[in-house]
C-alpha cells in the first residue's frame, strides 16, 4: 500500500466504493486522513461499513469541512451530466480528484525522482502496460504495475527512486489528475471512444494529450491524425513510433514485418512470438522497446523479455493446440475494431463470432473475410451476422459457445491449412449469454481443454 501522507489531518469525501475506492480509503486513512465515503449501491456501502469505513450519504454531509472529493473514475465528471456529488463539491469550492492524483502528490512529496511510466490510448494500453512491466521485471528491476489494468495504484508499494511504477490510465483517471507528470508518458493511438462521457472527440483527445504533454519523455504512436497533431505540439524530448502500412508519418522507431527498427538497425525481432502477433502488437512492442531503453534495457535483455511475454488473458490468448490447430481466446474483442486486429493476425480462421451486437455489427470486417475459412455464429446477433456473411463466408448457426467450439474443432482438424486457427473473437458484448467477457473466455478455455 501507498499511505497518502500528504492528506494527513484532512477531511475527505469519497464517492465510489468499488475496488479502487476501497483501496483509496485505506490509503488515505493510513496516511492520517479522515474519510467519509458513500456509494449509490447499498451493497457497496454496506461492504465498506463492515470494513470499518465511515459511511454517510454525502447528500446530507457538511461539505464546508471537506478539503477534497475523491471520485471513482467510473463516475461522470462532465458528461452526459455531472454526478450529483460533483455539483455539491463545486458549490462548496471543494477540489475533485481521483486516486491517481493522490499517488502523484505522494510521489512529489516523498520521491519526486521516482520512475513513473503512464500509458494511455484507445486500444492496446493494457497489453503495452503489461509488456513494459514484464520486460523491466525480467531485466531485474523492481516494478509495480497497476492503474486501469486492474490493481489500484494506491494498493501498490510506495514510489521510490529504486522502483518503477508502470501505470495504465483511462481518460476518466487522467481527467481527475491535475498534477500528472510522469517520467515517461505514452500515447498509443486515438479513435472515437467513450464520447458519451467526453462530449466530443476533441475533448477526448485533449484529455489523452495531458499524459504526454506533462511527461519528461513522451512516446507517441503517430499513425492517426489526432496523435500526429499531438506529437507536433510537443517540443520537449519525444520518440515517435510508426507502424509501416498504417500511416505516412516520419518516426524514430518503425515497426514492420514483425520487427522494430531504429533507422536500419533492428531493435527487436518479434517473429515467432505468439503473444505479439499482428501489426497492432508490433506497435505495442515498439513502444515498449522505446520505453525500456530509457531505463537501460536493450539488446539481449530486451529480446529475452519480449520472447517470454505471456500476453494477457482473453486478448489473442493462445489457449491450446490439437495437432496443427491453434486455439485462440480473444474474448476481449467486444467490437469490430478489436476483432479486426485478430483477423489481421491470422489466416485459415475458423471464427466463433456473435453475442450482443454493437452498432455496425461486423460489416467493417468484410475486407478481411478472405482470411476466414468458416464462421460459427453464436448469440443474439446470429441472424444479423448471417446476412452479412451470406455469399461471402460459409457459416453455421450454432447458438451457443459450446456447440460452436465443438464444430470449429472438428472442421479445423480436417483442414488442409498448415496452421488452422479456431478463433473466439466475438466482435460483440457478452451480455446475452455471459455476465462478462472474462467468463466467456474462461468457458472457451475450458471447452478447448476438454477436447484433449
Short mmCIF file of C-alpha atoms in Angstrom, two decimals:
data_model
loop_
_atom_site.label_atom_id
_atom_site.label_comp_id
_atom_site.label_asym_id
_atom_site.label_seq_id
_atom_site.Cartn_x
_atom_site.Cartn_y
_atom_site.Cartn_z
CA UNK A 1 0.00 0.00 0.00
CA UNK A 2 0.98 3.64 -0.52
CA UNK A 3 -0.14 5.62 2.57
CA UNK A 4 -1.45 9.02 1.47
CA UNK A 5 0.60 11.07 3.95
CA UNK A 6 0.05 14.32 2.03
CA UNK A 7 -3.60 14.21 3.17
CA UNK A 8 -2.79 13.81 6.87
CA UNK A 9 -5.22 15.70 9.10
CA UNK A 10 -7.60 16.47 6.23
CA UNK A 11 -11.27 15.53 5.94
CA UNK A 12 -12.01 13.83 2.63
CA UNK A 13 -15.27 12.97 0.88
CA UNK A 14 -15.06 9.87 -1.28
CA UNK A 15 -17.66 8.56 -3.70
CA UNK A 16 -17.46 5.12 -5.30
CA UNK A 17 -16.68 2.05 -3.19
CA UNK A 18 -15.56 -0.45 -5.78
CA UNK A 19 -12.08 -1.96 -5.67
CA UNK A 20 -10.12 1.23 -6.27
CA UNK A 21 -12.42 3.21 -3.96
CA UNK A 22 -11.83 0.83 -1.06
CA UNK A 23 -8.07 0.87 -1.70
CA UNK A 24 -8.15 4.67 -1.71
CA UNK A 25 -9.99 4.85 1.61
CA UNK A 26 -7.45 2.55 3.26
CA UNK A 27 -4.51 4.54 1.82
CA UNK A 28 -5.99 7.85 3.00
CA UNK A 29 -6.70 6.51 6.48
CA UNK A 30 -3.19 5.01 6.67
CA UNK A 31 -1.82 8.46 5.82
CA UNK A 32 -3.78 10.14 8.60
CA UNK A 33 -6.85 11.48 6.79
CA UNK A 34 -10.47 11.31 7.92
CA UNK A 35 -12.62 9.81 5.17
CA UNK A 36 -16.40 10.00 4.75
CA UNK A 37 -17.42 7.60 1.99
CA UNK A 38 -20.57 6.83 0.03
CA UNK A 39 -21.82 4.81 -2.93
CA UNK A 40 -25.15 4.71 -4.73
CA UNK A 41 -25.11 0.93 -4.33
CA UNK A 42 -26.41 -0.10 -0.89
CA UNK A 43 -24.44 -3.36 -1.15
CA UNK A 44 -21.16 -1.50 -1.75
CA UNK A 45 -21.85 0.93 1.09
CA UNK A 46 -22.62 -1.92 3.48
CA UNK A 47 -19.49 -3.84 2.46
CA UNK A 48 -17.40 -0.74 3.22
CA UNK A 49 -19.13 -0.26 6.58
CA UNK A 50 -18.25 -3.83 7.52
CA UNK A 51 -14.60 -2.99 6.80
CA UNK A 52 -14.68 -0.21 9.39
CA UNK A 53 -15.08 2.63 6.88
CA UNK A 54 -17.19 5.64 7.89
CA UNK A 55 -20.13 5.59 5.50
CA UNK A 56 -22.55 8.51 5.20
CA UNK A 57 -24.88 9.73 2.46
CA UNK A 58 -22.91 12.69 1.09
CA UNK A 59 -26.17 14.46 0.26
CA UNK A 60 -26.58 15.11 3.98
CA UNK A 61 -22.92 15.81 4.79
CA UNK A 62 -21.42 19.17 5.80
CA UNK A 63 -19.27 19.97 2.77
CA UNK A 64 -17.67 23.02 4.37
CA UNK A 65 -15.24 20.76 6.23
CA UNK A 66 -14.05 18.72 3.23
CA UNK A 67 -10.76 19.55 1.52
CA UNK A 68 -11.29 17.16 -1.42
CA UNK A 69 -13.82 14.95 -3.14
CA UNK A 70 -12.19 11.76 -4.37
CA UNK A 71 -14.29 10.44 -7.23
CA UNK A 72 -14.17 6.93 -8.68
CA UNK A 73 -13.19 7.07 -12.38
CA UNK A 74 -16.41 5.38 -13.48
CA UNK A 75 -18.49 8.26 -12.11
CA UNK A 76 -19.41 11.03 -14.64
CA UNK A 77 -17.41 14.21 -14.09
CA UNK A 78 -18.81 16.24 -17.01
CA UNK A 79 -20.86 14.13 -19.48
CA UNK A 80 -23.59 13.16 -20.10
CA UNK A 81 -24.12 15.23 -16.97
CA UNK A 82 -22.06 15.65 -13.80
CA UNK A 83 -22.78 13.27 -10.96
CA UNK A 84 -24.65 14.86 -8.06
CA UNK A 85 -21.52 14.79 -5.87
CA UNK A 86 -19.72 16.95 -8.45
CA UNK A 87 -22.35 19.67 -8.08
CA UNK A 88 -22.12 19.59 -4.29
CA UNK A 89 -18.31 19.76 -4.38
CA UNK A 90 -18.24 22.67 -6.79
CA UNK A 91 -20.84 24.58 -4.80
CA UNK A 92 -18.66 24.19 -1.69
CA UNK A 93 -15.42 25.06 -3.51
CA UNK A 94 -14.02 21.56 -2.91
CA UNK A 95 -11.46 20.16 -5.36
CA UNK A 96 -12.40 16.98 -7.28
CA UNK A 97 -9.63 14.43 -7.76
CA UNK A 98 -9.03 10.70 -8.21
CA UNK A 99 -6.71 8.05 -6.79
CA UNK A 100 -4.01 8.69 -9.42
CA UNK A 101 -3.80 12.30 -8.22
CA UNK A 102 -3.30 11.10 -4.66
CA UNK A 103 -0.40 8.92 -5.86
CA UNK A 104 1.10 11.83 -7.83
CA UNK A 105 1.04 14.10 -4.77
CA UNK A 106 2.62 11.40 -2.63
CA UNK A 107 5.34 10.85 -5.24
CA UNK A 108 6.05 14.59 -5.44
CA UNK A 109 6.36 14.75 -1.64
CA UNK A 110 8.43 11.67 -0.82
CA UNK A 111 10.24 10.65 -4.04
CA UNK A 112 9.91 13.20 -6.86
CA UNK A 113 12.54 11.35 -8.94
CA UNK A 114 10.74 8.00 -8.65
CA UNK A 115 10.32 6.45 -12.12
CA UNK A 116 6.68 6.65 -13.23
CA UNK A 117 5.54 5.35 -16.63
CA UNK A 118 1.99 6.33 -17.65
CA UNK A 119 0.34 4.61 -20.62
CA UNK A 120 -2.85 5.62 -22.38
CA UNK A 121 -4.56 5.37 -25.77
CA UNK A 122 -7.78 3.98 -27.17
CA UNK A 123 -6.51 0.48 -27.95
CA UNK A 124 -3.62 -1.65 -26.74
CA UNK A 125 -2.86 0.14 -23.48
CA UNK A 126 -3.32 -2.92 -21.24
CA UNK A 127 -1.06 -5.09 -23.39
CA UNK A 128 1.56 -2.36 -23.63
CA UNK A 129 1.45 -1.72 -19.89
CA UNK A 130 1.86 -5.42 -19.13
CA UNK A 131 4.63 -5.79 -21.73
CA UNK A 132 6.67 -2.86 -20.39
CA UNK A 133 6.32 -4.14 -16.83
CA UNK A 134 7.26 -7.67 -17.88
CA UNK A 135 10.39 -6.64 -19.80
CA UNK A 136 11.58 -4.40 -16.96
CA UNK A 137 10.90 -7.09 -14.34
CA UNK A 138 12.63 -9.77 -16.42
CA UNK A 139 15.66 -7.45 -16.61
CA UNK A 140 15.81 -7.36 -12.81
CA UNK A 141 14.05 -4.09 -11.98
CA UNK A 142 11.67 -3.59 -9.06
CA UNK A 143 8.40 -2.98 -10.93
CA UNK A 144 4.92 -2.11 -9.68
CA UNK A 145 2.11 -2.37 -12.26
CA UNK A 146 -1.44 -1.11 -11.84
CA UNK A 147 -3.99 1.58 -12.52
CA UNK A 148 -6.65 0.86 -15.10
CA UNK A 149 -5.15 -2.57 -15.80
CA UNK A 150 -6.51 -3.97 -12.54
CA UNK A 151 -4.57 -3.25 -9.36
CA UNK A 152 -5.50 0.08 -7.78
CA UNK A 153 -2.48 2.38 -7.79
CA UNK A 154 -2.66 3.02 -4.05
CA UNK A 155 -2.53 -0.73 -3.40
CA UNK A 156 0.97 -0.75 -4.91
CA UNK A 157 4.18 -0.20 -2.96
CA UNK A 158 5.11 3.48 -2.44
CA UNK A 159 7.11 5.43 -5.05
CA UNK A 160 10.88 5.16 -4.70
CA UNK A 161 13.92 6.02 -6.82
CA UNK A 162 14.70 2.27 -6.93
CA UNK A 163 11.19 1.23 -8.01
CA UNK A 164 9.42 1.75 -11.36
CA UNK A 165 5.66 2.27 -11.40
CA UNK A 166 4.09 1.24 -14.72
CA UNK A 167 0.53 2.52 -14.77
CA UNK A 168 -2.28 2.29 -17.31
CA UNK A 169 -4.52 5.36 -17.38
CA UNK A 170 -8.03 5.77 -18.77
CA UNK A 171 -9.34 9.18 -19.78
CA UNK A 172 -11.55 9.13 -16.70
CA UNK A 173 -8.48 8.76 -14.48
CA UNK A 174 -6.50 11.42 -16.35
CA UNK A 175 -9.40 13.85 -16.02
CA UNK A 176 -9.15 13.53 -12.23
CA UNK A 177 -5.35 14.03 -12.07
CA UNK A 178 -4.44 17.72 -12.37
CA UNK A 179 -0.78 17.32 -11.29
CA UNK A 180 0.02 14.37 -13.57
CA UNK A 181 3.72 14.46 -14.52
CA UNK A 182 5.13 11.03 -15.37
CA UNK A 183 8.76 10.26 -16.14
CA UNK A 184 7.60 8.70 -19.39
CA UNK A 185 4.18 9.41 -20.90
CA UNK A 186 2.91 7.09 -23.63
CA UNK A 187 0.06 7.74 -26.08
CA UNK A 188 -0.57 4.78 -28.39
CA UNK A 189 -3.45 5.84 -30.63
CA UNK A 190 -6.77 7.67 -30.70
CA UNK A 191 -10.07 6.62 -32.23
CA UNK A 192 -13.59 7.65 -31.12
CA UNK A 193 -14.42 6.06 -27.76
CA UNK A 194 -16.43 6.96 -24.65
CA UNK A 195 -17.76 10.07 -26.36
CA UNK A 196 -20.87 9.81 -24.20
CA UNK A 197 -18.56 10.66 -21.29
CA UNK A 198 -16.46 13.33 -23.03
CA UNK A 199 -18.88 15.05 -25.39
CA UNK A 200 -16.64 15.37 -28.45
CA UNK A 201 -13.61 13.69 -29.97
CA UNK A 202 -11.69 16.93 -29.42
CA UNK A 203 -12.39 16.80 -25.66
CA UNK A 204 -11.41 13.14 -25.55
CA UNK A 205 -8.13 13.79 -27.39
CA UNK A 206 -7.31 16.81 -25.22
CA UNK A 207 -7.57 14.71 -22.07
CA UNK A 208 -5.33 12.00 -23.52
CA UNK A 209 -2.79 14.62 -24.61
CA UNK A 210 -2.11 15.56 -21.00
CA UNK A 211 -0.24 12.28 -20.45
CA UNK A 212 2.46 13.22 -22.96
CA UNK A 213 2.20 16.99 -22.55
CA UNK A 214 3.30 16.80 -18.91
CA UNK A 215 5.84 13.96 -19.20
CA UNK A 216 9.63 14.28 -19.01
CA UNK A 217 9.81 11.92 -22.01
CA UNK A 218 6.91 11.42 -24.42
CA UNK A 219 6.43 8.35 -26.61
CA UNK A 220 3.68 8.76 -29.21
CA UNK A 221 2.24 6.43 -31.83
CA UNK A 222 1.77 8.69 -34.83
CA UNK A 223 -0.40 6.56 -37.11
CA UNK A 224 -3.60 8.58 -36.68
CA UNK A 225 -4.28 12.24 -37.30
CA UNK A 226 -5.06 13.08 -33.67
CA UNK A 227 -1.83 11.59 -32.31
CA UNK A 228 0.21 13.13 -35.12
CA UNK A 229 -1.21 16.55 -34.23
CA UNK A 230 -0.44 15.97 -30.54
CA UNK A 231 3.13 14.95 -31.37
CA UNK A 232 3.60 18.07 -33.50
CA UNK A 233 2.74 20.24 -30.50
CA UNK A 234 5.32 18.59 -28.22
CA UNK A 235 8.67 20.40 -28.12
CA UNK A 236 10.34 18.56 -25.22
CA UNK A 237 12.01 15.09 -25.58
CA UNK A 238 9.83 12.73 -27.62
CA UNK A 239 10.02 9.46 -29.54
CA UNK A 240 7.61 8.90 -32.43
CA UNK A 241 6.55 5.33 -33.23
CA UNK A 242 5.11 4.35 -36.61
CA UNK A 243 3.73 1.05 -37.93
CA UNK A 244 4.52 0.86 -41.61
CA UNK A 245 1.39 0.50 -43.70
CA UNK A 246 -0.77 2.25 -41.11
CA UNK A 247 0.10 5.84 -41.92
CA UNK A 248 2.61 8.10 -43.59
CA UNK A 249 4.30 9.74 -40.62
CA UNK A 250 8.02 10.09 -40.07
CA UNK A 251 9.17 8.43 -36.86
CA UNK A 252 12.24 7.46 -34.85
CA UNK A 253 11.05 3.87 -34.44
CA UNK A 254 9.37 1.95 -37.25
CA UNK A 255 7.56 -1.37 -36.82
CA UNK A 256 7.16 -3.56 -39.89
CA UNK A 257 7.31 -7.24 -40.82
CA UNK A 258 7.37 -8.32 -37.16
CA UNK A 259 10.47 -6.22 -36.42
CA UNK A 260 11.18 -2.92 -34.70
CA UNK A 261 13.68 -0.67 -36.47
CA UNK A 262 15.63 2.41 -35.49
CA UNK A 263 16.81 3.55 -38.89
CA UNK A 264 18.27 0.40 -40.44
CA UNK A 265 19.07 -1.20 -37.09
CA UNK A 266 16.75 -3.97 -35.82
CA UNK A 267 16.00 -3.31 -32.15
CA UNK A 268 13.58 -6.20 -31.70
CA UNK A 269 12.58 -9.25 -33.72
CA UNK A 270 9.04 -10.39 -32.93
CA UNK A 271 8.90 -13.26 -35.40
CA UNK A 272 7.62 -16.40 -33.70
CA UNK A 273 6.44 -14.65 -30.51
CA UNK A 274 2.83 -15.82 -30.36
CA UNK A 275 1.76 -13.24 -27.77
CA UNK A 276 2.88 -10.41 -30.07
CA UNK A 277 1.26 -11.38 -33.36
CA UNK A 278 -0.25 -8.71 -35.60
CA UNK A 279 0.62 -5.15 -36.57
CA UNK A 280 -1.13 -3.72 -33.50
CA UNK A 281 1.24 -5.74 -31.31
CA UNK A 282 4.20 -4.55 -33.37
CA UNK A 283 3.26 -1.05 -32.24
CA UNK A 284 2.92 -2.23 -28.64
CA UNK A 285 6.37 -3.84 -28.83
CA UNK A 286 7.95 -0.77 -30.46
CA UNK A 287 6.56 1.49 -27.74
CA UNK A 288 7.74 -0.96 -25.07
CA UNK A 289 11.21 -1.06 -26.62
CA UNK A 290 11.40 2.75 -26.65
CA UNK A 291 10.31 2.87 -23.01
CA UNK A 292 12.60 0.22 -21.54
CA UNK A 293 15.59 1.59 -23.45
CA UNK A 294 15.10 4.78 -21.45
CA UNK A 295 15.84 2.63 -18.38
CA UNK A 296 18.87 0.95 -19.96
CA UNK A 297 17.24 -2.28 -21.19
CA UNK A 298 18.16 -3.27 -24.75
CA UNK A 299 19.97 -5.94 -26.72
CA UNK A 300 19.71 -9.44 -25.32
CA UNK A 301 17.76 -8.37 -22.24
CA UNK A 302 15.13 -6.69 -24.42
CA UNK A 303 14.92 -9.73 -26.71
CA UNK A 304 14.56 -12.11 -23.77
CA UNK A 305 11.85 -10.00 -22.16
CA UNK A 306 9.80 -9.79 -25.36
CA UNK A 307 10.17 -13.50 -26.08
CA UNK A 308 8.99 -14.54 -22.61
CA UNK A 309 5.96 -12.23 -22.55
CA UNK A 310 2.92 -14.45 -21.90
CA UNK A 311 0.34 -11.97 -23.16
CA UNK A 312 -2.91 -11.07 -21.41
CA UNK A 313 -5.85 -13.32 -20.73
CA UNK A 314 -8.68 -13.00 -23.28
CA UNK A 315 -6.59 -10.85 -25.67
CA UNK A 316 -5.46 -13.09 -28.53
CA UNK A 317 -4.52 -15.59 -25.85
CA UNK A 318 -3.22 -18.90 -27.23
CA UNK A 319 -5.06 -21.43 -25.09
CA UNK A 320 -4.17 -24.72 -26.75
CA UNK A 321 -3.17 -26.81 -29.74
CA UNK A 322 -4.51 -30.02 -31.17
CA UNK A 323 -2.14 -31.20 -33.84
CA UNK A 324 -1.80 -28.38 -36.36
CA UNK A 325 -4.79 -26.46 -34.98
CA UNK A 326 -4.19 -23.40 -32.80
CA UNK A 327 -6.96 -22.23 -30.43
CA UNK A 328 -7.05 -18.50 -29.63
CA UNK A 329 -9.17 -16.81 -26.95
CA UNK A 330 -9.86 -13.21 -27.99
CA UNK A 331 -12.99 -12.79 -25.88
CA UNK A 332 -11.95 -9.20 -25.03
CA UNK A 333 -12.79 -8.29 -28.67
CA UNK A 334 -16.25 -6.86 -27.98
CA UNK A 335 -16.49 -4.74 -31.14
CA UNK A 336 -15.47 -4.92 -34.78
CA UNK A 337 -12.42 -2.69 -34.31
CA UNK A 338 -10.96 -5.11 -31.75
CA UNK A 339 -11.77 -8.18 -33.82
CA UNK A 340 -10.07 -6.59 -36.83
CA UNK A 341 -6.73 -6.98 -35.01
CA UNK A 342 -7.22 -10.72 -34.63
CA UNK A 343 -8.46 -11.31 -38.18
CA UNK A 344 -5.43 -9.42 -39.48
CA UNK A 345 -3.05 -11.55 -37.41
CA UNK A 346 -4.19 -14.97 -38.70
CA UNK A 347 -5.31 -16.84 -41.81
CA UNK A 348 -7.32 -20.05 -42.29
CA UNK A 349 -9.57 -18.92 -39.45
CA UNK A 350 -12.47 -20.87 -38.01
CA UNK A 351 -14.15 -17.86 -36.48
CA UNK A 352 -16.50 -18.05 -33.48
CA UNK A 353 -18.41 -14.78 -33.59
CA UNK A 354 -21.50 -13.24 -32.05
CA UNK A 355 -23.24 -12.07 -28.91
CA UNK A 356 -24.88 -8.75 -28.16
CA UNK A 357 -24.03 -6.75 -31.26
CA UNK A 358 -22.55 -3.26 -31.28
CA UNK A 359 -23.54 -0.57 -33.80
CA UNK A 360 -22.37 -1.52 -37.28
CA UNK A 361 -22.09 -5.21 -36.45
CA UNK A 362 -19.35 -6.98 -38.43
CA UNK A 363 -19.83 -5.02 -41.66
CA UNK A 364 -16.49 -3.15 -41.18
CA UNK A 365 -14.74 -6.53 -41.24
CA UNK A 366 -15.90 -7.51 -44.76
CA UNK A 367 -12.47 -6.71 -46.32
CA UNK A 368 -10.92 -9.37 -44.06
CA UNK A 369 -13.42 -12.14 -44.80
CA UNK A 370 -10.96 -13.80 -47.19
CA UNK A 371 -8.98 -14.85 -44.09
CA UNK A 372 -11.98 -16.78 -42.70
CA UNK A 373 -12.46 -20.41 -43.68
CA UNK A 374 -15.76 -20.76 -41.81
CA UNK A 375 -17.78 -18.74 -39.28
CA UNK A 376 -19.64 -20.25 -36.32
CA UNK A 377 -22.41 -17.93 -35.14
CA UNK A 378 -23.47 -17.67 -31.52
CA UNK A 379 -25.79 -15.48 -29.50
CA UNK A 380 -28.36 -12.78 -30.22
CA UNK A 381 -26.55 -11.38 -33.25
CA UNK A 382 -26.66 -14.64 -35.21
CA UNK A 383 -29.34 -13.80 -37.79
CA UNK A 384 -28.00 -10.31 -38.48
CA UNK A 385 -24.42 -11.58 -38.84
CA UNK A 386 -25.59 -14.40 -41.11
CA UNK A 387 -26.94 -11.77 -43.51
CA UNK A 388 -23.56 -10.03 -43.58
CA UNK A 389 -21.72 -13.30 -44.18
CA UNK A 390 -24.14 -14.63 -46.79
CA UNK A 391 -22.37 -15.28 -50.09
CA UNK A 392 -19.02 -14.19 -48.62
CA UNK A 393 -18.10 -16.74 -45.93
CA UNK A 394 -19.53 -20.19 -45.18
CA UNK A 395 -21.22 -20.17 -41.78
CA UNK A 396 -23.03 -22.39 -39.30
CA UNK A 397 -25.68 -21.22 -36.85
CA UNK A 398 -24.53 -22.73 -33.54
CA UNK A 399 -26.44 -20.83 -30.89
CA UNK A 400 -24.05 -21.44 -28.01
CA UNK A 401 -20.31 -21.23 -27.49
CA UNK A 402 -20.19 -24.90 -26.52
CA UNK A 403 -21.66 -26.02 -29.85
CA UNK A 404 -19.53 -23.58 -31.85
CA UNK A 405 -16.29 -24.71 -30.23
CA UNK A 406 -17.02 -28.37 -30.91
CA UNK A 407 -17.98 -27.78 -34.55
CA UNK A 408 -14.98 -25.48 -35.16
CA UNK A 409 -12.60 -28.01 -33.63
CA UNK A 410 -13.95 -30.81 -35.82
CA UNK A 411 -13.84 -28.78 -39.03
CA UNK A 412 -10.38 -27.29 -38.43
CA UNK A 413 -8.93 -30.74 -37.75
CA UNK A 414 -9.91 -31.70 -41.31
CA UNK A 415 -8.41 -28.56 -42.86
CA UNK A 416 -5.56 -28.74 -45.37
CA UNK A 417 -4.06 -25.49 -44.00
CA UNK A 418 -0.62 -25.55 -42.37
CA UNK A 419 -1.95 -23.94 -39.19
CA UNK A 420 -5.73 -23.66 -38.97
CA UNK A 421 -6.88 -21.32 -36.20
CA UNK A 422 -10.02 -21.66 -34.09
CA UNK A 423 -10.56 -18.06 -33.06
CA UNK A 424 -13.04 -16.82 -30.47
CA UNK A 425 -13.21 -13.13 -31.38
CA UNK A 426 -16.89 -12.27 -30.94
CA UNK A 427 -17.00 -8.61 -32.09
CA UNK A 428 -19.86 -8.36 -29.60
CA UNK A 429 -20.61 -7.81 -25.95
CA UNK A 430 -21.18 -10.97 -23.94
CA UNK A 431 -24.29 -9.96 -22.02
CA UNK A 432 -26.79 -12.05 -23.97
CA UNK A 433 -25.22 -15.28 -22.68
CA UNK A 434 -22.42 -14.39 -20.24
CA UNK A 435 -22.09 -11.90 -17.40
CA UNK A 436 -18.83 -10.52 -18.84
CA UNK A 437 -16.22 -11.25 -21.48
CA UNK A 438 -13.90 -12.87 -18.90
CA UNK A 439 -16.44 -15.58 -18.11
CA UNK A 440 -17.00 -16.10 -21.85
CA UNK A 441 -13.26 -16.51 -22.41
CA UNK A 442 -12.85 -18.78 -19.41
CA UNK A 443 -15.60 -21.02 -20.78
CA UNK A 444 -13.87 -21.22 -24.14
CA UNK A 445 -10.61 -22.18 -22.43
CA UNK A 446 -12.43 -24.94 -20.52
CA UNK A 447 -14.00 -26.25 -23.73
CA UNK A 448 -10.64 -26.36 -25.50
CA UNK A 449 -9.04 -28.28 -22.63
CA UNK A 450 -11.95 -30.72 -22.65
CA UNK A 451 -11.19 -31.54 -26.30
CA UNK A 452 -7.91 -33.26 -25.33
#
